[in-house]
Short mmCIF file of C-alpha atoms and ligand atoms in Angstrom, two decimals:
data_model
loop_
_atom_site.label_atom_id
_atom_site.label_comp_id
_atom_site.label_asym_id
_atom_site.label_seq_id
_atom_site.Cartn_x
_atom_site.Cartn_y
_atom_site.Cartn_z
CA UNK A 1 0.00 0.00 0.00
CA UNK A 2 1.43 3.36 -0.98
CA UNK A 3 2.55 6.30 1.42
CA UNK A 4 1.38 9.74 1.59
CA UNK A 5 3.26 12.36 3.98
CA UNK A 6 1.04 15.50 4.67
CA UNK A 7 2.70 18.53 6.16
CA UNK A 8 0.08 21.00 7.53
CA UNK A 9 2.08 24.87 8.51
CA UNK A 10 0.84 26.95 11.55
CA UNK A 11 -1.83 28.74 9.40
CA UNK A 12 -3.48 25.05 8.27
CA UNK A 13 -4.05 24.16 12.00
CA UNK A 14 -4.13 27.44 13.35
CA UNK A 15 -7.73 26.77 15.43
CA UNK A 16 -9.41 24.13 16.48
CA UNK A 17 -11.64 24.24 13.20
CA UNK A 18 -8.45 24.34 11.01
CA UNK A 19 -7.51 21.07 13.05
CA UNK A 20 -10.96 19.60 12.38
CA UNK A 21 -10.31 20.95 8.40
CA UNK A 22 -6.73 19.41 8.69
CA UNK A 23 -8.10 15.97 9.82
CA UNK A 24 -11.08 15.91 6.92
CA UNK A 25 -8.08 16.17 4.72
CA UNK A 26 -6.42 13.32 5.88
CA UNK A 27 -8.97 11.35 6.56
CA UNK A 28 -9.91 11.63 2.74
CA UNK A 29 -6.36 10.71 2.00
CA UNK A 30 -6.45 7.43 4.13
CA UNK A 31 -10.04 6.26 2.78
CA UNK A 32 -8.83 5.87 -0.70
CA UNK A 33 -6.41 3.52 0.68
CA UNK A 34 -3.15 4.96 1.35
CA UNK A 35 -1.07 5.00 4.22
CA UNK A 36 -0.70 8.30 6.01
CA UNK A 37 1.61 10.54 7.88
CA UNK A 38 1.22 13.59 8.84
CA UNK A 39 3.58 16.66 9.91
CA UNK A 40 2.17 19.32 11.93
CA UNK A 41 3.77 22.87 12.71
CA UNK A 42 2.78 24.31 16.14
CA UNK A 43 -0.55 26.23 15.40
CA UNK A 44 -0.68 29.69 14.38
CA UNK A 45 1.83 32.15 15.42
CA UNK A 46 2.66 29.72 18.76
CA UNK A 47 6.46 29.47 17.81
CA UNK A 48 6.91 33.55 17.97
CA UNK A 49 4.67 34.08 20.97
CA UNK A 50 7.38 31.64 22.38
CA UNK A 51 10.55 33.10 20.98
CA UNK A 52 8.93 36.39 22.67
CA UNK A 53 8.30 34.63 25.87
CA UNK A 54 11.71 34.12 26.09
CA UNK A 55 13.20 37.10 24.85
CA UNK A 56 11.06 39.00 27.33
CA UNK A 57 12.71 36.54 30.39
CA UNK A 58 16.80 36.98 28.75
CA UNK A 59 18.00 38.69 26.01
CA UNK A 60 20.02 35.72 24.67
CA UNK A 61 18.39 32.40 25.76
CA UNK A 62 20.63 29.44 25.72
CA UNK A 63 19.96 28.02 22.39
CA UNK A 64 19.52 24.33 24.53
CA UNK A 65 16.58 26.03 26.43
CA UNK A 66 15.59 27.52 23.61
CA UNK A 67 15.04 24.27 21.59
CA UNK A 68 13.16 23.13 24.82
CA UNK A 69 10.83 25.65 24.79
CA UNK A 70 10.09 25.81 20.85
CA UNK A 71 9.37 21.83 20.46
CA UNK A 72 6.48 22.05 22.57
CA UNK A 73 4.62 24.56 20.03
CA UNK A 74 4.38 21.33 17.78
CA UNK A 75 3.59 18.74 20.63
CA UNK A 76 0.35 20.63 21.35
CA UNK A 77 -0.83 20.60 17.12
CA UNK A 78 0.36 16.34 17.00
CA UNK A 79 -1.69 15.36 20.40
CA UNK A 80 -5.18 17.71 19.36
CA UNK A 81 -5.37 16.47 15.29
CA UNK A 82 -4.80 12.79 17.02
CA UNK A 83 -7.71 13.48 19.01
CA UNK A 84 -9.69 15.11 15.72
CA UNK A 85 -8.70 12.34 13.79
CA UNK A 86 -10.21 10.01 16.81
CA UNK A 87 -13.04 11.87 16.60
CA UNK A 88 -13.56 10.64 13.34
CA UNK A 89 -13.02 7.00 13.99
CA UNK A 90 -9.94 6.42 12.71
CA UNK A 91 -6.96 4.52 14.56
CA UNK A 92 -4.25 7.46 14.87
CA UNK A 93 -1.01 7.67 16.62
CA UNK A 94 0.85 11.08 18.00
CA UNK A 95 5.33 10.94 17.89
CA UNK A 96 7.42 13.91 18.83
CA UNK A 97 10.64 14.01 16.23
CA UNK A 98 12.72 11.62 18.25
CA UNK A 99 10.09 9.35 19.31
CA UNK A 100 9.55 9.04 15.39
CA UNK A 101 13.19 8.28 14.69
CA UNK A 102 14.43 11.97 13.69
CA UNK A 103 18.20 12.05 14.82
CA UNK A 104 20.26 15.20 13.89
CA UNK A 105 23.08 16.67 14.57
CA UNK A 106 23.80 18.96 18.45
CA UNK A 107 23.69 22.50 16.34
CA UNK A 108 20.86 23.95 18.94
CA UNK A 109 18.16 26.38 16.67
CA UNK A 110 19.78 25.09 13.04
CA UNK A 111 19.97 21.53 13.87
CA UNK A 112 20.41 18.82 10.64
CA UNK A 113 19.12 15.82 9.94
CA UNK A 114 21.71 12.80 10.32
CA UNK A 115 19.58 9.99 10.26
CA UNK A 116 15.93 8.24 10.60
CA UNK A 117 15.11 5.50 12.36
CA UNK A 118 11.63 4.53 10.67
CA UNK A 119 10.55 1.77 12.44
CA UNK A 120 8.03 3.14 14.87
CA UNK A 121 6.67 4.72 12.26
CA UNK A 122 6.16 1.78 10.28
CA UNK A 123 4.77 -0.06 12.90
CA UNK A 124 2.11 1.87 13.46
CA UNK A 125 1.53 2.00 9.73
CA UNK A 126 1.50 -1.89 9.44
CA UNK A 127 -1.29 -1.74 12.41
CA UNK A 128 -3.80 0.38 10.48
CA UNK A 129 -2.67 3.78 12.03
CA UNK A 130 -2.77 7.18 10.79
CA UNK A 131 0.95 8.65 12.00
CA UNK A 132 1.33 12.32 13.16
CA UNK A 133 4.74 13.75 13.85
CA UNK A 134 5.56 16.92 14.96
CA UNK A 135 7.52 18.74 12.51
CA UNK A 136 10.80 20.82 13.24
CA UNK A 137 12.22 18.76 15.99
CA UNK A 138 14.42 15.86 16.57
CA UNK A 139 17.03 14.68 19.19
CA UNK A 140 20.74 14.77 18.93
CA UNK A 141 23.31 11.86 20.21
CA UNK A 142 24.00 13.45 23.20
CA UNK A 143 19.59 12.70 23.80
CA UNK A 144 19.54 16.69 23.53
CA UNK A 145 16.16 18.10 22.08
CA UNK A 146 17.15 20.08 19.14
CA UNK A 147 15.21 21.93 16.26
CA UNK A 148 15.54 22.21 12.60
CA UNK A 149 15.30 26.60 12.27
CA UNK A 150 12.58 28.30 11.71
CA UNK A 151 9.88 26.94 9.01
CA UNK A 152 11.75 23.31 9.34
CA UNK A 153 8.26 21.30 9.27
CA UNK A 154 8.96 21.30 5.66
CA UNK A 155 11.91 19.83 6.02
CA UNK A 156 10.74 17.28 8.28
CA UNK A 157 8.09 16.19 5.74
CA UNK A 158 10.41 15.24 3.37
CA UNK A 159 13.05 13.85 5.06
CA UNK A 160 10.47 11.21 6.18
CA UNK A 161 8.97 10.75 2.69
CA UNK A 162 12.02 10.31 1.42
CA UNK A 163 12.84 7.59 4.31
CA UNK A 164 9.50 5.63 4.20
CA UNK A 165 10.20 5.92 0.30
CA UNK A 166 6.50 7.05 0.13
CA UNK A 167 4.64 8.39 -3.13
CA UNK A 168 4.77 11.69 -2.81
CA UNK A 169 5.03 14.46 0.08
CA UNK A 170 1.94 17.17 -0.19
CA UNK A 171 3.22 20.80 1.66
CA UNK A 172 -0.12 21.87 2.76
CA UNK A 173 -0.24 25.76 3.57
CA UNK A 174 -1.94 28.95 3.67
CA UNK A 175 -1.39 30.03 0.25
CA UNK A 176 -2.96 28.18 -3.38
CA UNK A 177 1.04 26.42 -4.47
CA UNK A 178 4.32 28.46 -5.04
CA UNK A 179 3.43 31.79 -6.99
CA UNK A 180 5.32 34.11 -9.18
CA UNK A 181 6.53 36.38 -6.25
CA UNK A 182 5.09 36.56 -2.67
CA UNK A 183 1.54 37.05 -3.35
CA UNK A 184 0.93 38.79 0.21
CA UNK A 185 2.80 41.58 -1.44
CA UNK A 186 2.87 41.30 -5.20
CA UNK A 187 -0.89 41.07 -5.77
CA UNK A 188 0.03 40.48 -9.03
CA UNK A 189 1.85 37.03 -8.52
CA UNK A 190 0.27 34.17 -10.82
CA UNK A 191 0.58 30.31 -9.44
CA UNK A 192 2.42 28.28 -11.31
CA UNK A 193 1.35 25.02 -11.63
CA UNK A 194 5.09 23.75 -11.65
CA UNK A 195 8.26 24.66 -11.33
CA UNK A 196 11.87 22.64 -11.43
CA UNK A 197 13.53 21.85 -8.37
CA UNK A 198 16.65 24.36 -8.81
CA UNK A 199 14.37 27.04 -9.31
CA UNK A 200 12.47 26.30 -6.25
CA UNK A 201 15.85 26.01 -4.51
CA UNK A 202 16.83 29.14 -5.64
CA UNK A 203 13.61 30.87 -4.76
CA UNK A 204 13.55 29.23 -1.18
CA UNK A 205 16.70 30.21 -0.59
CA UNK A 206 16.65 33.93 -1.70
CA UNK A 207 13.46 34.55 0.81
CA UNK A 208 10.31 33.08 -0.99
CA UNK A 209 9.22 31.62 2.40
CA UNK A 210 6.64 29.05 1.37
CA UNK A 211 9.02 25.90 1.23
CA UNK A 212 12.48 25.84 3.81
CA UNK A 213 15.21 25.81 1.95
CA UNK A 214 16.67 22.38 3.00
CA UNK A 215 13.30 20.63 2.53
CA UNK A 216 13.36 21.18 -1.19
CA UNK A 217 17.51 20.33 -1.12
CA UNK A 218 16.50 17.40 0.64
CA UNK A 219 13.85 16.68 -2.17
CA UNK A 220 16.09 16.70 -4.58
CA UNK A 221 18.47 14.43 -3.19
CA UNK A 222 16.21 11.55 -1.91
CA UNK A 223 14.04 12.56 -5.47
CA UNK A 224 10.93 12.74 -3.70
CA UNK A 225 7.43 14.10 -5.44
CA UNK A 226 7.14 17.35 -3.42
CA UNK A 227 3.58 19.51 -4.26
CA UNK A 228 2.70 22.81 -2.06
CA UNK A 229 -0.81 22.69 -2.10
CA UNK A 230 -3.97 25.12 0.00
CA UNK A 231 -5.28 23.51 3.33
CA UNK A 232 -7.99 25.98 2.72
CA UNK A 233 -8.94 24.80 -0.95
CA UNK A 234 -8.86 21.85 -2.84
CA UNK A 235 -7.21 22.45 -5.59
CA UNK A 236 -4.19 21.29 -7.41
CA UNK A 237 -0.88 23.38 -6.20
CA UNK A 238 2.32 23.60 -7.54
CA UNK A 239 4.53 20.52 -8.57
CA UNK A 240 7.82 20.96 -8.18
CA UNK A 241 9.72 18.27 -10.87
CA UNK A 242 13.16 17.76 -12.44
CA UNK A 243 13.42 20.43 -15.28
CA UNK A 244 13.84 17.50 -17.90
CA UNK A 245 10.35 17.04 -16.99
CA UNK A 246 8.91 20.66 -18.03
CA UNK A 247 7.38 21.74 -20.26
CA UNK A 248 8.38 25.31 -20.69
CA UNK A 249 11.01 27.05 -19.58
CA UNK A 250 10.37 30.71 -18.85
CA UNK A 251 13.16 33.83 -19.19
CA UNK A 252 12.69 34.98 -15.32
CA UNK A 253 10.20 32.01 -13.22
CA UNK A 254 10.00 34.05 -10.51
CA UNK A 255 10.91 37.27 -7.87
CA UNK A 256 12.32 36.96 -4.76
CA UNK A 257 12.66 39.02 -1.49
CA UNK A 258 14.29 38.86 1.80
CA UNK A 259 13.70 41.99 3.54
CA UNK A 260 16.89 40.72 6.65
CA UNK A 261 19.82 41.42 4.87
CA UNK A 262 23.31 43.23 6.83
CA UNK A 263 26.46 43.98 4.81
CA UNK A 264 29.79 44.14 6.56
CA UNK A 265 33.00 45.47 5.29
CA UNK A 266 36.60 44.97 6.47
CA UNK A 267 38.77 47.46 4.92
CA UNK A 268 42.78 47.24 4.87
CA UNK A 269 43.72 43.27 4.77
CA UNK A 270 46.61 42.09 3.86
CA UNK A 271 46.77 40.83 0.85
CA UNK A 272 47.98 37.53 0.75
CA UNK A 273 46.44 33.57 -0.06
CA UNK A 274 45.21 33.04 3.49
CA UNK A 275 43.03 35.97 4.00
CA UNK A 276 40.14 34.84 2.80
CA UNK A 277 40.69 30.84 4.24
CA UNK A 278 41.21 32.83 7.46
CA UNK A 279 38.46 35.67 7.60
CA UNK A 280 35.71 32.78 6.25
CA UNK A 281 36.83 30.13 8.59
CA UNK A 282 36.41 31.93 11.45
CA UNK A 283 32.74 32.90 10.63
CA UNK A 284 31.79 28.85 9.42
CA UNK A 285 33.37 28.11 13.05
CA UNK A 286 30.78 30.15 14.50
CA UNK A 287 28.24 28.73 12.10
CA UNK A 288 27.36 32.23 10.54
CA UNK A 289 26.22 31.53 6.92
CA UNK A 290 28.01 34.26 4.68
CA UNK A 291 25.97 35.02 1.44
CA UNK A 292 26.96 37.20 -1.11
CA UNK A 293 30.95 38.54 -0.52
CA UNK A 294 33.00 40.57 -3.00
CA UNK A 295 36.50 41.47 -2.67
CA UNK A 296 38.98 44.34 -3.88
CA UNK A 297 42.43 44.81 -4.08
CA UNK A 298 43.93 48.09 -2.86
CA UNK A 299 47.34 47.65 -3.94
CA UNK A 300 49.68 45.17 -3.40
CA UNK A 301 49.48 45.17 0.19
CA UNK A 302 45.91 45.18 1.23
CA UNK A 303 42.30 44.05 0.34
CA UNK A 304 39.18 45.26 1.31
CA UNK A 305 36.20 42.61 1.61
CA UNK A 306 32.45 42.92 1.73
CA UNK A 307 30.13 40.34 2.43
CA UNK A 308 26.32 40.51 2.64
CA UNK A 309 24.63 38.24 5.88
CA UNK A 310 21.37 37.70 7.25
CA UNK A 311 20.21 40.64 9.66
CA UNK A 312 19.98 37.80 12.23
CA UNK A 313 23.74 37.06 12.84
CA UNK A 314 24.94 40.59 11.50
CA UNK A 315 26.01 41.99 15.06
CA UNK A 316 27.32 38.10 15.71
CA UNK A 317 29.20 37.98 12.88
CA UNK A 318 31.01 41.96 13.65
CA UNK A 319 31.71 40.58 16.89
CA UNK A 320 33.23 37.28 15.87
CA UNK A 321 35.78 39.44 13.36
CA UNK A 322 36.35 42.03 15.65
CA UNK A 323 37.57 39.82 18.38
CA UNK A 324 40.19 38.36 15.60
CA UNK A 325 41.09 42.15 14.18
CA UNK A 326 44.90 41.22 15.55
CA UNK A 327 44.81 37.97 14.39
CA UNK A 328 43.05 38.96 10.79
CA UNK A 329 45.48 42.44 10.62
CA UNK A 330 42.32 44.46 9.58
CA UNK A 331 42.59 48.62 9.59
CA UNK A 332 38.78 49.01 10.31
CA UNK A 333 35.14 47.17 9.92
CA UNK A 334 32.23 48.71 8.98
CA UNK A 335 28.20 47.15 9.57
CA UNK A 336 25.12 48.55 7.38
CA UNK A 337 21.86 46.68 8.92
CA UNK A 338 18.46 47.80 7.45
CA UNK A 339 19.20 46.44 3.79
CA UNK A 340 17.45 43.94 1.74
CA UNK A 341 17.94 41.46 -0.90
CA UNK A 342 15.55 41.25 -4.61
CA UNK A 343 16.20 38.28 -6.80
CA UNK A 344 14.97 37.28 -10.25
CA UNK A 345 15.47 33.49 -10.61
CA UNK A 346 14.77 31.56 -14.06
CA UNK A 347 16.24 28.26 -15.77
CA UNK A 348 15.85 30.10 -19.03
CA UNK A 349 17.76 33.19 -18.08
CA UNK A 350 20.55 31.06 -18.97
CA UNK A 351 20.30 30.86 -22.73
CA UNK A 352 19.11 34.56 -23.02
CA UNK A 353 21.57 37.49 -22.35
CA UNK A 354 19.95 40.34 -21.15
CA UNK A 355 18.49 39.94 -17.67
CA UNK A 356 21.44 41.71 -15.81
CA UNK A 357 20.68 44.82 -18.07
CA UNK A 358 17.25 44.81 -17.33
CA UNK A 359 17.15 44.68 -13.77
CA UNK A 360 19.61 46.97 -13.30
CA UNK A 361 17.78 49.25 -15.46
CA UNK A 362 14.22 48.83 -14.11
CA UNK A 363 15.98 49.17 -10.67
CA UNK A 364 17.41 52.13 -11.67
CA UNK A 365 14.62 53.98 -12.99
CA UNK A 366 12.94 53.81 -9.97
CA UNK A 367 15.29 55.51 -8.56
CA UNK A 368 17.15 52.07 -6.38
CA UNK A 369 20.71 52.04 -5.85
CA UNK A 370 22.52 48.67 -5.61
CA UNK A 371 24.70 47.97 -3.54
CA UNK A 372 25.71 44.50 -4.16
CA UNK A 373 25.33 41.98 -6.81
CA UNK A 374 25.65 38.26 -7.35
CA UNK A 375 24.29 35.91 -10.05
CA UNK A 376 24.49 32.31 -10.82
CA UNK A 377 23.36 30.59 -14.01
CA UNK A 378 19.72 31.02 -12.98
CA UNK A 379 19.65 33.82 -10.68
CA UNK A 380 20.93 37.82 -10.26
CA UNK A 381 20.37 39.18 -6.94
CA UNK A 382 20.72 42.54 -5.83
CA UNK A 383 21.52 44.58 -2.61
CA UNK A 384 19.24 47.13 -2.00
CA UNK A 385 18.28 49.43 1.15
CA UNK A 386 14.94 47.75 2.87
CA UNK A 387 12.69 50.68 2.12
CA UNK A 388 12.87 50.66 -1.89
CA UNK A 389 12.89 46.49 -1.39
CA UNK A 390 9.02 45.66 -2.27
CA UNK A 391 8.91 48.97 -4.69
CA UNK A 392 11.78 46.64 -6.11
CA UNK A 393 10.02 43.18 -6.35
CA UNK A 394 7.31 44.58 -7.66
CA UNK A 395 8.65 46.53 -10.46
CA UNK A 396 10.88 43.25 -11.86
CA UNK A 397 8.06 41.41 -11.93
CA UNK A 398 6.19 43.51 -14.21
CA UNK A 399 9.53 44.14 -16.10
CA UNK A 400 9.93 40.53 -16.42
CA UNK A 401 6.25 40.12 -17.61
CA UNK A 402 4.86 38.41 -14.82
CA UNK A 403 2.68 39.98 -13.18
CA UNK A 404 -1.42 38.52 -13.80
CA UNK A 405 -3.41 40.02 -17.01
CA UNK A 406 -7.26 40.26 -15.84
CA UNK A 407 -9.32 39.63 -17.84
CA UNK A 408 -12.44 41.71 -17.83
CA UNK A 409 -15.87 40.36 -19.10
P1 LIG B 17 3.26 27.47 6.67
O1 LIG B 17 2.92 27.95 8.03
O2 LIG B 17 2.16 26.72 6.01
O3 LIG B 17 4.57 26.74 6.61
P2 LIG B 17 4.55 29.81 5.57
O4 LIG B 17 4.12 31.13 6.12
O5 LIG B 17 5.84 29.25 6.04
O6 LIG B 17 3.36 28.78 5.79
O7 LIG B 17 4.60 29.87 3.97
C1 LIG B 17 3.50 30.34 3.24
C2 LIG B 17 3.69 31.81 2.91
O8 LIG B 17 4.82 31.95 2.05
C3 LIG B 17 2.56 32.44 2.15
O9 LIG B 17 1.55 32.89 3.00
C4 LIG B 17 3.24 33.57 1.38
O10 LIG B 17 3.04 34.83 1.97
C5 LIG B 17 4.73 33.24 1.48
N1 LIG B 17 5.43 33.25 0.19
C6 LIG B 17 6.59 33.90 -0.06
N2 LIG B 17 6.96 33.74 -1.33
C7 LIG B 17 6.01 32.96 -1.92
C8 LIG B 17 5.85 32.44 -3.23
N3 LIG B 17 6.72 32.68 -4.21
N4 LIG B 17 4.75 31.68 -3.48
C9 LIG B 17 3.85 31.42 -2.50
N5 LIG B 17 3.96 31.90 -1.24
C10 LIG B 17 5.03 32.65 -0.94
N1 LIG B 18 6.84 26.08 14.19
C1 LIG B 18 8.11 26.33 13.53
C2 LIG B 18 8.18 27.76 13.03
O1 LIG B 18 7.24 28.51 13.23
C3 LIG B 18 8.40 25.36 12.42
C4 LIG B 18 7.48 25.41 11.23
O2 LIG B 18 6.40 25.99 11.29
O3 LIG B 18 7.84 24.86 10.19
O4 LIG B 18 9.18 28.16 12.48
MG1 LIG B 19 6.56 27.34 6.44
#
């Protein structure tokens, strides 16, 4: 009998009629004879009224006690849709992440997936049960409680489709599939009805928040069937399948924007082979993710070397340099919070010169300067301060001929 893993966000079981939707849902799923698991986030906004919680207790919670507190949001969505799903008749079975085999690594708040065990799981499977798992959380070696970062349901979903080898892995969420830009802000954004996983990867990673980036990584590693669908409507989503498999293949697929973007600069280096190994290793041993970073030779003695971050770990990441300034032989460091990042992604942009030009002029025009840039085959982002950001996004994707037509009868 074929699996079918079901990942419902904080929006899908938000209430206790959004659990009661949530459960109709699966319950459909199970009666035409599959065998179904389901990953819950913690409802609504539960996860930031918690992070405030905390924040409101200590500035800077221990990330351990941090993890503690967060994988309870989730633990409260599995145990009521087990109890809906009850309700209903059906044989149904609540698992935190560890009691459902989910072992990662002991990085507290960005924790990764090493292994799962699936055996309870399947189990419960073999017995008739429906299986719900709460998303975002597993247990390291040490038996620590650890969680995946923020929106890492996803990511649970399909790590466990991809280990039960089931069908396919349905993203349920608040939104109709993955759309053109964010359509909470572009009301212009069309849904596509699919979309290849590198785009998707791109898109996820450059701020389009509707899949975690590691989910679709993960999807495209274990090749699972991964389709973001409504909770609220039933109707088809977005596929997201290997590019060989598309039909079309558009210029620019899609915008992005992430509006948490910090850009540091460390003037005066010295300019020789280890700078770089040095500067960079010191921020990967402090797990800071560095994003875009361009570098430029003075003279023959020094360098000067800027490198975009997320707003998050911006102060973090000064600090962690600063503390080395001896060690690194810097003259001076400079921080600019407050800026954001807009991205045009597309697997056609790479046969068609062009795009650059255009987004830099359509930028431009309306008046945005950018400050940094970085492409890859299928993507050009750009650095831009957070105010002109959406005025940004919004212009590209009419420049790029995406925005909706209506139609008017
Ligand atoms: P969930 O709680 O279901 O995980 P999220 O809030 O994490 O939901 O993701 C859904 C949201 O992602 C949507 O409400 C939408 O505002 C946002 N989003 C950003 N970019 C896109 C996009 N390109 N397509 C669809 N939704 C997007
Ligand atoms: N509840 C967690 C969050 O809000 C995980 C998730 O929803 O995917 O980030
Ligand atoms: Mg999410």
């Amino acid at each position: 009998m074929s699996i079918v893993v079901q990942k419902f966000g904080g929006t899908s079981v938000g209430s206790i009629e959004r659990i009661q939707a949530v459960a109709e849902i699966i319950a459909r799923t199970y009666e035409q004879g599959k065998r179904c698991v389901a990953v819950v986030s913690a409802m609504g906004k539960s996860t930031d009224q918690l992070v405030g919680m905390a924040k409101e207790i200590h500035p800077h919670p221990s990330p351990r006690e941090m993890d503690m507190l967060l994988a309870t949001g989730e633990q409260v969505s599995i145990a009521l849709l087990t109890m809906a799903l009850h309700r209903k008749g059906l044989k149904a079975r609540s698992l935190t992440g560890w009691q459902a085999g989910i072992t990662t690594d002991c990085v507290h708040g960005r924790a990764m997936v090493h292994d799962v065990n699936t055996e309870t799981i399947t189990t419960a499977l073999d017995q008739g049960e429906i299986v719900v798992v709460a998303g975002f959380q597993g247990i390291s070696s040490q038996r620590e409680i650890t969680t995946l970062g923020r929106g890492g349901s996803d990511t649970t979903a399909v790590v466990l489709a991809a280990a039960l080898g089931a069908d396919y892995c349905e993203i349920y969420t608040d939104v109709e599939g993955v759309y053109t830009a964010d359509p909470r802000v572009i009301p212009a954004a069309q849904k596509m009805d699919e979309i290849s996983y590198q785009e998707m990867l791109e898109l996820a990673h450059l701020g389009a928040g509707v899949l975690h980036p590691r989910s679709v990584e993960a999807a495209l590693r274990n090749k699972v069937k991964l389709v973001v669908r409504s909770s609220f409507v039933n109707e088809s989503g977005t596929w997201i399948k290997g590019e060989n498999e598309m039909e079309t293949s558009h210029h620019v697929s899609g915008i992005a924007h992430d509006l948490q973007v910090a850009r540091i600069k460390v003037l005066g280096l010295p300019n020789h082979e280890e700078t770089l190994t040095r500067l960079f290793g010191l921020l990967a041993e402090a797990h800071i993710n560095v994003d875009i970073i361009v570098q430029s030779e003075h003279d023959h003695e020094r360098v000067d070397v800027a490198f975009s971050v997320n707003e998050e770990v911006g102060l973090e990441a000064r600090q962690v340099l600063e503390a080395a300034q001896s060690e690194l032989g810097f003259a001076k460091i400079l921080y600019e919070g407050g800026l954001a990042k807009v991205s045009a992604v597309g697997v056609g942009m790479m046969a068609r010169p062009g795009v650059a030009a255009k987004m830099f002029a359509t930028l431009s025009e309306a008046g945005i300067r950018v400050k940094m840039v970085s492409t890859s085959e299928i993507k050009i982002s750009c650095v831009v301060e957070r105010e002109q950001a959406l005025e940004g996004a919004r212009r590209l994707h009419s420049a790029f001929g995406l925005d909706r037509i209506e139609v008017k009868v």
